[in-house]
Amino acid sequence: MNKITKLQDYLNENGIDAAFITNPDNVFYFSGFKSNPHERLLGVMIFKEAEPFLICPQMEIPDAKSAGWNGRIIGHTDTQNAMEVLHKTAQETAGSIKVLAIEKSHMIVERYDAINEFFGTPKIVGIDEKVNALRVIKDEAELEILREAAALADYAIEVAAKTIKQGITEIEVMTEIELALKKRGVTHMSFDTSVLTGDHAASPHGKTGGRKLQKGDLVLFDLGVVHKGYCSDITRTLALGEPGEEQKKVYNILLEAQVAAVNAVKPGVTAAELDRIARNAIENAGYGEYFTHRLGHGLGISVHEFPSLHGANDMVMEAGMVFTIEPGIYVPGKVGVRIEDDLAVTETGVEILTKYPKELQIINNI
């Protein structure tokens, strides 16, 4: 049963006439067509019985066809009202739509108002939860792509380890990493690559800049690639020369917590339990106040997707789920350490997709 058929079954079971999918990542999930439409309308209209259609800017029709979408494609030009085109096509395809499902987390108010105008104020319901439930379990084809994406992330850290040296700047290291990846065919990163050195790494979302690396620094790398439409996300913290005692202490505490959480992954364990395992280890070592974010997040087409792994989420892990585990310790003005892996839940436990070593790597480049 394919992805669209599963959603159609849900529409029929719940008395929903159609679902309009507009999040570009979800459009890709259902159609295979990856696009950033900017302000233009992009979506897949899926009916409970009629054949679905893809609506996109007229100029992107050839790209949608080459991406493998074999269904009907409706193009709209910049001089047309795209929502009017959508309504006309939907009416011609399936008649009047009384109940319409939308992605409430993505739909903008302007388009919401247009739906009510053109579709005659249908009953509008959310489809977000169902789409999340479909996407959260990866099939084997998706898992293989995610393994390849993770291998490219591992390679990026290998490049980082060869590049760092005293006096080089964070942004120069970042440039070398991304250049090496481009030579491997990577066209997009999952997000802005982070290279943070010394106490700069004590900001969980610090920005890569002109700071120069110094011997004895811990250097935090957070990066990922987009590969065949799927993302990887890895964090490693390397030492440039011999680090200080507190730095090593913090690193080892964090490593123990991260490994404990990873080793606990299996079907039946909850997100909250995994978060608690890592958090307790850090708290028991006296650094609890410095672990300031959730344990991890779902990973797939989006670099941050459902579910969120935190202490209030009792969602049970199932085989096929893919997510990160990335605890961190951030002592302002002193040290920041984070270790992140991409993981897939198997029938019996866990597959670690990111392979770069997690034990503290001391790099002694000249």
GROMACS .gro file of C-alpha atoms in nm:
model
  366
    1MET     CA    1   0.000   0.000   0.000
    2ASN     CA    2   0.156   0.331  -0.105
    3LYS     CA    3   0.161   0.655   0.089
    4ILE     CA    4  -0.130   0.818  -0.094
    5THR     CA    5  -0.349   0.507  -0.058
    6LYS     CA    6  -0.287   0.505   0.317
    7LEU     CA    7  -0.400   0.867   0.342
    8GLN     CA    8  -0.705   0.799   0.124
    9ASP     CA    9  -0.806   0.517   0.359
   10TYR     CA   10  -0.784   0.763   0.647
   11LEU     CA   11  -1.000   1.016   0.461
   12ASN     CA   12  -1.265   0.754   0.396
   13GLU     CA   13  -1.262   0.627   0.753
   14ASN     CA   14  -1.310   0.980   0.888
   15GLY     CA   15  -1.558   1.122   0.639
   16ILE     CA   16  -1.312   1.371   0.489
   17ASP     CA   17  -1.360   1.459   0.123
   18ALA     CA   18  -1.005   1.573   0.050
   19ALA     CA   19  -0.672   1.672   0.204
   20PHE     CA   20  -0.462   1.960   0.075
   21ILE     CA   21  -0.093   1.900   0.151
   22THR     CA   22   0.117   2.218   0.132
   23ASN     CA   23   0.431   2.171   0.344
   24PRO     CA   24   0.706   2.123   0.081
   25ASP     CA   25   0.855   1.833   0.276
   26ASN     CA   26   0.518   1.658   0.284
   27VAL     CA   27   0.459   1.736  -0.083
   28PHE     CA   28   0.787   1.554  -0.146
   29TYR     CA   29   0.679   1.265   0.076
   30PHE     CA   30   0.361   1.206  -0.124
   31SER     CA   31   0.479   1.305  -0.472
   32GLY     CA   32   0.857   1.268  -0.490
   33PHE     CA   33   0.879   1.630  -0.607
   34LYS     CA   34   1.112   1.849  -0.400
   35SER     CA   35   1.065   2.220  -0.447
   36ASN     CA   36   1.101   2.548  -0.264
   37PRO     CA   37   0.808   2.747  -0.407
   38HIS     CA   38   0.886   3.062  -0.207
   39GLU     CA   39   0.563   3.266  -0.205
   40ARG     CA   40   0.399   3.062  -0.485
   41LEU     CA   41   0.144   2.787  -0.423
   42LEU     CA   42   0.266   2.427  -0.414
   43GLY     CA   43   0.052   2.139  -0.297
   44VAL     CA   44  -0.093   1.793  -0.346
   45MET     CA   45  -0.471   1.758  -0.337
   46ILE     CA   46  -0.563   1.405  -0.229
   47PHE     CA   47  -0.927   1.295  -0.250
   48LYS     CA   48  -1.093   1.007  -0.072
   49GLU     CA   49  -1.180   0.850  -0.410
   50ALA     CA   50  -1.077   1.064  -0.710
   51GLU     CA   51  -0.725   1.072  -0.849
   52PRO     CA   52  -0.496   1.320  -0.671
   53PHE     CA   53  -0.330   1.610  -0.847
   54LEU     CA   54  -0.021   1.821  -0.790
   55ILE     CA   55  -0.046   2.200  -0.820
   56CYS     CA   56   0.272   2.400  -0.869
   57PRO     CA   57   0.407   2.705  -1.053
   58GLN     CA   58   0.372   2.655  -1.430
   59MET     CA   59   0.749   2.681  -1.476
   60GLU     CA   60   0.808   2.381  -1.246
   61ILE     CA   61   0.590   2.131  -1.434
   62PRO     CA   62   0.885   1.973  -1.619
   63ASP     CA   63   1.072   1.931  -1.288
   64ALA     CA   64   0.768   1.767  -1.127
   65LYS     CA   65   0.740   1.522  -1.415
   66SER     CA   66   1.110   1.436  -1.406
   67ALA     CA   67   1.086   1.378  -1.029
   68GLY     CA   68   0.858   1.084  -1.099
   69TRP     CA   69   0.508   1.220  -1.032
   70ASN     CA   70   0.284   1.035  -1.277
   71GLY     CA   71  -0.045   1.194  -1.179
   72ARG     CA   72  -0.211   1.508  -1.306
   73ILE     CA   73  -0.013   1.831  -1.272
   74ILE     CA   74  -0.184   2.170  -1.263
   75GLY     CA   75   0.037   2.470  -1.327
   76HIS     CA   76  -0.041   2.828  -1.233
   77THR     CA   77   0.119   3.144  -1.364
   78ASP     CA   78   0.215   3.457  -1.176
   79THR     CA   79  -0.084   3.641  -1.326
   80GLN     CA   80  -0.339   3.388  -1.201
   81ASN     CA   81  -0.503   3.350  -0.862
   82ALA     CA   82  -0.353   3.014  -0.765
   83MET     CA   83  -0.620   2.940  -0.504
   84GLU     CA   84  -0.891   2.995  -0.765
   85VAL     CA   85  -0.710   2.753  -0.996
   86LEU     CA   86  -0.693   2.504  -0.711
   87HIS     CA   87  -1.066   2.528  -0.641
   88LYS     CA   88  -1.166   2.498  -1.007
   89THR     CA   89  -0.952   2.189  -1.056
   90ALA     CA   90  -1.074   2.026  -0.733
   91GLN     CA   91  -1.436   2.088  -0.827
   92GLU     CA   92  -1.385   1.945  -1.176
   93THR     CA   93  -1.212   1.641  -1.025
   94ALA     CA   94  -1.437   1.550  -0.732
   95GLY     CA   95  -1.729   1.789  -0.718
   96SER     CA   96  -1.821   1.985  -0.406
   97ILE     CA   97  -1.589   1.947  -0.108
   98LYS     CA   98  -1.774   1.972   0.223
   99VAL     CA   99  -1.496   1.856   0.455
  100LEU     CA  100  -1.136   1.955   0.377
  101ALA     CA  101  -0.825   1.855   0.571
  102ILE     CA  102  -0.530   2.095   0.579
  103GLU     CA  103  -0.192   2.112   0.748
  104LYS     CA  104  -0.279   2.359   1.021
  105SER     CA  105   0.085   2.396   1.120
  106HIS     CA  106   0.171   2.517   0.769
  107MET     CA  107  -0.138   2.689   0.628
  108ILE     CA  108  -0.112   3.067   0.622
  109VAL     CA  109  -0.412   3.285   0.706
  110GLU     CA  110  -0.431   3.438   0.358
  111ARG     CA  111  -0.475   3.094   0.198
  112TYR     CA  112  -0.710   2.980   0.474
  113ASP     CA  113  -0.934   3.275   0.395
  114ALA     CA  114  -0.912   3.195   0.023
  115ILE     CA  115  -1.021   2.837   0.088
  116ASN     CA  116  -1.330   2.962   0.266
  117GLU     CA  117  -1.399   3.207  -0.017
  118PHE     CA  118  -1.360   2.969  -0.309
  119PHE     CA  119  -1.470   2.641  -0.153
  120GLY     CA  120  -1.776   2.790   0.017
  121THR     CA  121  -1.670   2.769   0.383
  122PRO     CA  122  -1.620   2.391   0.407
  123LYS     CA  123  -1.565   2.221   0.738
  124ILE     CA  124  -1.187   2.238   0.786
  125VAL     CA  125  -0.999   1.977   0.991
  126GLY     CA  126  -0.632   1.914   1.058
  127ILE     CA  127  -0.432   1.642   0.883
  128ASP     CA  128  -0.100   1.710   1.059
  129GLU     CA  129  -0.123   1.429   1.312
  130LYS     CA  130  -0.197   1.166   1.048
  131VAL     CA  131   0.084   1.282   0.819
  132ASN     CA  132   0.324   1.273   1.114
  133ALA     CA  133   0.213   0.918   1.192
  134LEU     CA  134   0.279   0.811   0.834
  135ARG     CA  135   0.619   0.979   0.808
  136VAL     CA  136   0.750   0.867   1.147
  137ILE     CA  137   0.790   0.503   1.038
  138LYS     CA  138   1.053   0.478   0.766
  139ASP     CA  139   1.048   0.197   0.512
  140GLU     CA  140   1.365   0.017   0.404
  141ALA     CA  141   1.420   0.244   0.104
  142GLU     CA  142   1.408   0.550   0.328
  143LEU     CA  143   1.638   0.387   0.583
  144GLU     CA  144   1.899   0.314   0.317
  145ILE     CA  145   1.901   0.677   0.206
  146LEU     CA  146   1.935   0.788   0.568
  147ARG     CA  147   2.232   0.553   0.611
  148GLU     CA  148   2.397   0.714   0.309
  149ALA     CA  149   2.323   1.063   0.443
  150ALA     CA  150   2.474   0.967   0.779
  151ALA     CA  151   2.789   0.835   0.608
  152LEU     CA  152   2.833   1.172   0.440
  153ALA     CA  153   2.800   1.342   0.778
  154ASP     CA  154   3.069   1.110   0.916
  155TYR     CA  155   3.291   1.207   0.625
  156ALA     CA  156   3.237   1.575   0.708
  157ILE     CA  157   3.370   1.519   1.061
  158GLU     CA  158   3.671   1.336   0.915
  159VAL     CA  159   3.740   1.645   0.703
  160ALA     CA  160   3.698   1.864   1.011
  161ALA     CA  161   3.952   1.661   1.206
  162LYS     CA  162   4.207   1.703   0.926
  163THR     CA  163   4.137   2.075   0.888
  164ILE     CA  164   4.149   2.215   1.240
  165LYS     CA  165   4.476   2.374   1.350
  166GLN     CA  166   4.586   2.662   1.567
  167GLY     CA  167   4.505   3.002   1.416
  168ILE     CA  168   4.247   2.890   1.160
  169THR     CA  169   3.906   3.053   1.200
  170GLU     CA  170   3.574   2.881   1.256
  171ILE     CA  171   3.441   3.002   0.922
  172GLU     CA  172   3.752   2.882   0.739
  173VAL     CA  173   3.701   2.533   0.884
  174MET     CA  174   3.333   2.543   0.788
  175THR     CA  175   3.426   2.640   0.432
  176GLU     CA  176   3.668   2.348   0.398
  177ILE     CA  177   3.406   2.104   0.526
  178GLU     CA  178   3.137   2.221   0.287
  179LEU     CA  179   3.376   2.237  -0.007
  180ALA     CA  180   3.476   1.874   0.052
  181LEU     CA  181   3.112   1.773   0.066
  182LYS     CA  182   3.031   1.954  -0.256
  183LYS     CA  183   3.308   1.755  -0.423
  184ARG     CA  184   3.118   1.446  -0.305
  185GLY     CA  185   2.803   1.570  -0.476
  186VAL     CA  186   2.627   1.733  -0.180
  187THR     CA  187   2.436   2.040  -0.297
  188HIS     CA  188   2.258   2.133   0.027
  189MET     CA  189   2.333   2.114   0.397
  190SER     CA  190   2.054   2.019   0.637
  191PHE     CA  191   2.109   2.353   0.815
  192ASP     CA  192   2.384   2.610   0.861
  193THR     CA  193   2.702   2.426   0.959
  194SER     CA  194   2.824   2.510   1.310
  195VAL     CA  195   3.192   2.527   1.402
  196LEU     CA  196   3.229   2.663   1.755
  197THR     CA  197   3.556   2.677   1.945
  198GLY     CA  198   3.640   2.718   2.314
  199ASP     CA  199   3.377   2.888   2.528
  200HIS     CA  200   3.200   2.988   2.205
  201ALA     CA  201   3.062   2.632   2.209
  202ALA     CA  202   2.885   2.703   2.538
  203SER     CA  203   2.601   2.854   2.332
  204PRO     CA  204   2.389   2.561   2.206
  205HIS     CA  205   2.292   2.753   1.892
  206GLY     CA  206   2.604   2.965   1.859
  207LYS     CA  207   2.694   3.112   1.520
  208THR     CA  208   3.010   3.023   1.331
  209GLY     CA  209   3.231   3.329   1.295
  210GLY     CA  210   3.583   3.466   1.280
  211ARG     CA  211   3.712   3.329   1.610
  212LYS     CA  212   4.050   3.158   1.577
  213LEU     CA  213   4.109   2.809   1.711
  214GLN     CA  214   4.365   2.778   1.990
  215LYS     CA  215   4.552   2.476   2.123
  216GLY     CA  216   4.367   2.321   2.413
  217ASP     CA  217   4.026   2.423   2.276
  218LEU     CA  218   3.735   2.188   2.240
  219VAL     CA  219   3.580   2.247   1.898
  220LEU     CA  220   3.213   2.162   1.845
  221PHE     CA  221   3.087   2.064   1.499
  222ASP     CA  222   2.714   2.039   1.426
  223LEU     CA  223   2.624   1.965   1.066
  224GLY     CA  224   2.425   1.749   0.828
  225VAL     CA  225   2.359   1.699   0.458
  226VAL     CA  226   2.052   1.663   0.240
  227HIS     CA  227   2.089   1.344   0.036
  228LYS     CA  228   1.820   1.224  -0.206
  229GLY     CA  229   1.572   1.440  -0.016
  230TYR     CA  230   1.661   1.312   0.333
  231CYS     CA  231   1.869   1.471   0.606
  232SER     CA  232   2.149   1.372   0.840
  233ASP     CA  233   2.248   1.556   1.158
  234ILE     CA  234   2.565   1.488   1.355
  235THR     CA  235   2.748   1.665   1.637
  236ARG     CA  236   3.100   1.583   1.748
  237THR     CA  237   3.327   1.778   1.981
  238LEU     CA  238   3.700   1.740   1.907
  239ALA     CA  239   4.001   1.860   2.104
  240LEU     CA  240   4.272   2.063   1.933
  241GLY     CA  241   4.568   1.953   2.140
  242GLU     CA  242   4.546   1.838   2.502
  243PRO     CA  243   4.239   1.991   2.671
  244GLY     CA  244   4.218   2.100   3.034
  245GLU     CA  245   4.098   1.878   3.317
  246GLU     CA  246   3.753   2.037   3.345
  247GLN     CA  247   3.703   2.008   2.972
  248LYS     CA  248   3.788   1.638   2.981
  249LYS     CA  249   3.566   1.588   3.284
  250VAL     CA  250   3.267   1.752   3.116
  251TYR     CA  251   3.329   1.559   2.795
  252ASN     CA  252   3.340   1.223   2.971
  253ILE     CA  253   3.024   1.295   3.171
  254LEU     CA  254   2.842   1.391   2.853
  255LEU     CA  255   2.972   1.087   2.665
  256GLU     CA  256   2.852   0.852   2.938
  257ALA     CA  257   2.506   1.011   2.933
  258GLN     CA  258   2.478   0.998   2.554
  259VAL     CA  259   2.590   0.636   2.529
  260ALA     CA  260   2.351   0.532   2.807
  261ALA     CA  261   2.056   0.686   2.623
  262VAL     CA  262   2.159   0.534   2.290
  263ASN     CA  263   2.198   0.189   2.443
  264ALA     CA  264   1.848   0.211   2.593
  265VAL     CA  265   1.678   0.258   2.256
  266LYS     CA  266   1.444  -0.027   2.161
  267PRO     CA  267   1.078  -0.079   2.076
  268GLY     CA  268   0.858  -0.006   2.377
  269VAL     CA  269   1.076   0.253   2.549
  270THR     CA  270   0.931   0.605   2.562
  271ALA     CA  271   1.086   0.932   2.453
  272ALA     CA  272   1.057   1.056   2.811
  273GLU     CA  273   1.246   0.755   2.946
  274LEU     CA  274   1.533   0.814   2.704
  275ASP     CA  275   1.548   1.181   2.799
  276ARG     CA  276   1.547   1.088   3.168
  277ILE     CA  277   1.837   0.842   3.128
  278ALA     CA  278   2.067   1.105   2.980
  279ARG     CA  279   1.944   1.386   3.205
  280ASN     CA  280   1.985   1.183   3.524
  281ALA     CA  281   2.343   1.094   3.435
  282ILE     CA  282   2.427   1.461   3.382
  283GLU     CA  283   2.241   1.574   3.693
  284ASN     CA  284   2.406   1.309   3.910
  285ALA     CA  285   2.744   1.442   3.797
  286GLY     CA  286   2.649   1.794   3.906
  287TYR     CA  287   2.590   1.951   3.566
  288GLY     CA  288   2.212   1.922   3.536
  289GLU     CA  289   2.153   2.296   3.507
  290TYR     CA  290   2.380   2.307   3.204
  291PHE     CA  291   2.177   2.061   2.993
  292THR     CA  292   1.925   2.312   2.864
  293HIS     CA  293   1.740   2.148   2.574
  294ARG     CA  294   1.554   1.832   2.475
  295LEU     CA  295   1.734   1.505   2.413
  296GLY     CA  296   1.666   1.486   2.041
  297HIS     CA  297   1.423   1.503   1.752
  298GLY     CA  298   1.282   1.302   1.465
  299LEU     CA  299   1.485   1.292   1.145
  300GLY     CA  300   1.399   1.225   0.783
  301ILE     CA  301   1.288   1.451   0.502
  302SER     CA  302   1.302   1.734   0.755
  303VAL     CA  303   1.607   1.773   0.976
  304HIS     CA  304   1.375   1.845   1.271
  305GLU     CA  305   1.059   1.642   1.244
  306PHE     CA  306   0.814   1.449   1.460
  307PRO     CA  307   0.864   1.329   1.731
  308SER     CA  308   1.032   1.560   1.983
  309LEU     CA  309   1.227   1.362   2.243
  310HIS     CA  310   1.180   1.536   2.577
  311GLY     CA  311   1.086   1.456   2.932
  312ALA     CA  312   0.714   1.516   2.887
  313ASN     CA  313   0.668   1.297   2.578
  314ASP     CA  314   0.542   0.949   2.658
  315MET     CA  315   0.537   0.839   2.294
  316VAL     CA  316   0.649   0.478   2.260
  317MET     CA  317   0.935   0.403   2.023
  318GLU     CA  318   0.859   0.166   1.734
  319ALA     CA  319   1.071  -0.013   1.475
  320GLY     CA  320   1.134   0.216   1.178
  321MET     CA  321   1.151   0.539   1.375
  322VAL     CA  322   1.459   0.754   1.311
  323PHE     CA  323   1.573   1.028   1.545
  324THR     CA  324   1.872   1.196   1.706
  325ILE     CA  325   2.008   1.164   2.057
  326GLU     CA  326   2.212   1.476   2.137
  327PRO     CA  327   2.256   1.574   2.502
  328GLY     CA  328   2.482   1.866   2.576
  329ILE     CA  329   2.656   2.043   2.864
  330TYR     CA  330   2.708   2.417   2.827
  331VAL     CA  331   2.893   2.603   3.104
  332PRO     CA  332   2.881   2.973   3.009
  333GLY     CA  333   3.221   3.130   2.960
  334LYS     CA  334   3.399   2.797   3.005
  335VAL     CA  335   3.307   2.495   2.795
  336GLY     CA  336   3.043   2.351   2.565
  337VAL     CA  337   3.015   1.985   2.464
  338ARG     CA  338   2.750   1.807   2.259
  339ILE     CA  339   2.752   1.459   2.106
  340GLU     CA  340   2.481   1.367   1.856
  341ASP     CA  341   2.400   1.048   1.669
  342ASP     CA  342   2.133   0.954   1.417
  343LEU     CA  343   1.953   0.635   1.521
  344ALA     CA  344   1.700   0.394   1.374
  345VAL     CA  345   1.486   0.175   1.599
  346THR     CA  346   1.501  -0.190   1.492
  347GLU     CA  347   1.277  -0.483   1.587
  348THR     CA  348   1.518  -0.575   1.866
  349GLY     CA  349   1.703  -0.256   1.955
  350VAL     CA  350   1.885   0.020   1.773
  351GLU     CA  351   2.096   0.083   1.463
  352ILE     CA  352   2.340   0.372   1.500
  353LEU     CA  353   2.358   0.542   1.161
  354THR     CA  354   2.640   0.788   1.238
  355LYS     CA  355   2.966   0.601   1.290
  356TYR     CA  356   3.235   0.861   1.366
  357PRO     CA  357   3.401   0.776   1.702
  358LYS     CA  358   3.256   0.941   2.011
  359GLU     CA  359   3.548   0.894   2.248
  360LEU     CA  360   3.737   1.221   2.286
  361GLN     CA  361   3.953   1.270   1.977
  362ILE     CA  362   4.266   1.476   2.047
  363ILE     CA  363   4.384   1.629   1.720
  364ASN     CA  364   4.748   1.736   1.706
  365ASN     CA  365   4.764   1.899   1.365
  366ILE     CA  366   5.063   2.127   1.308
   0.00000   0.00000   0.00000
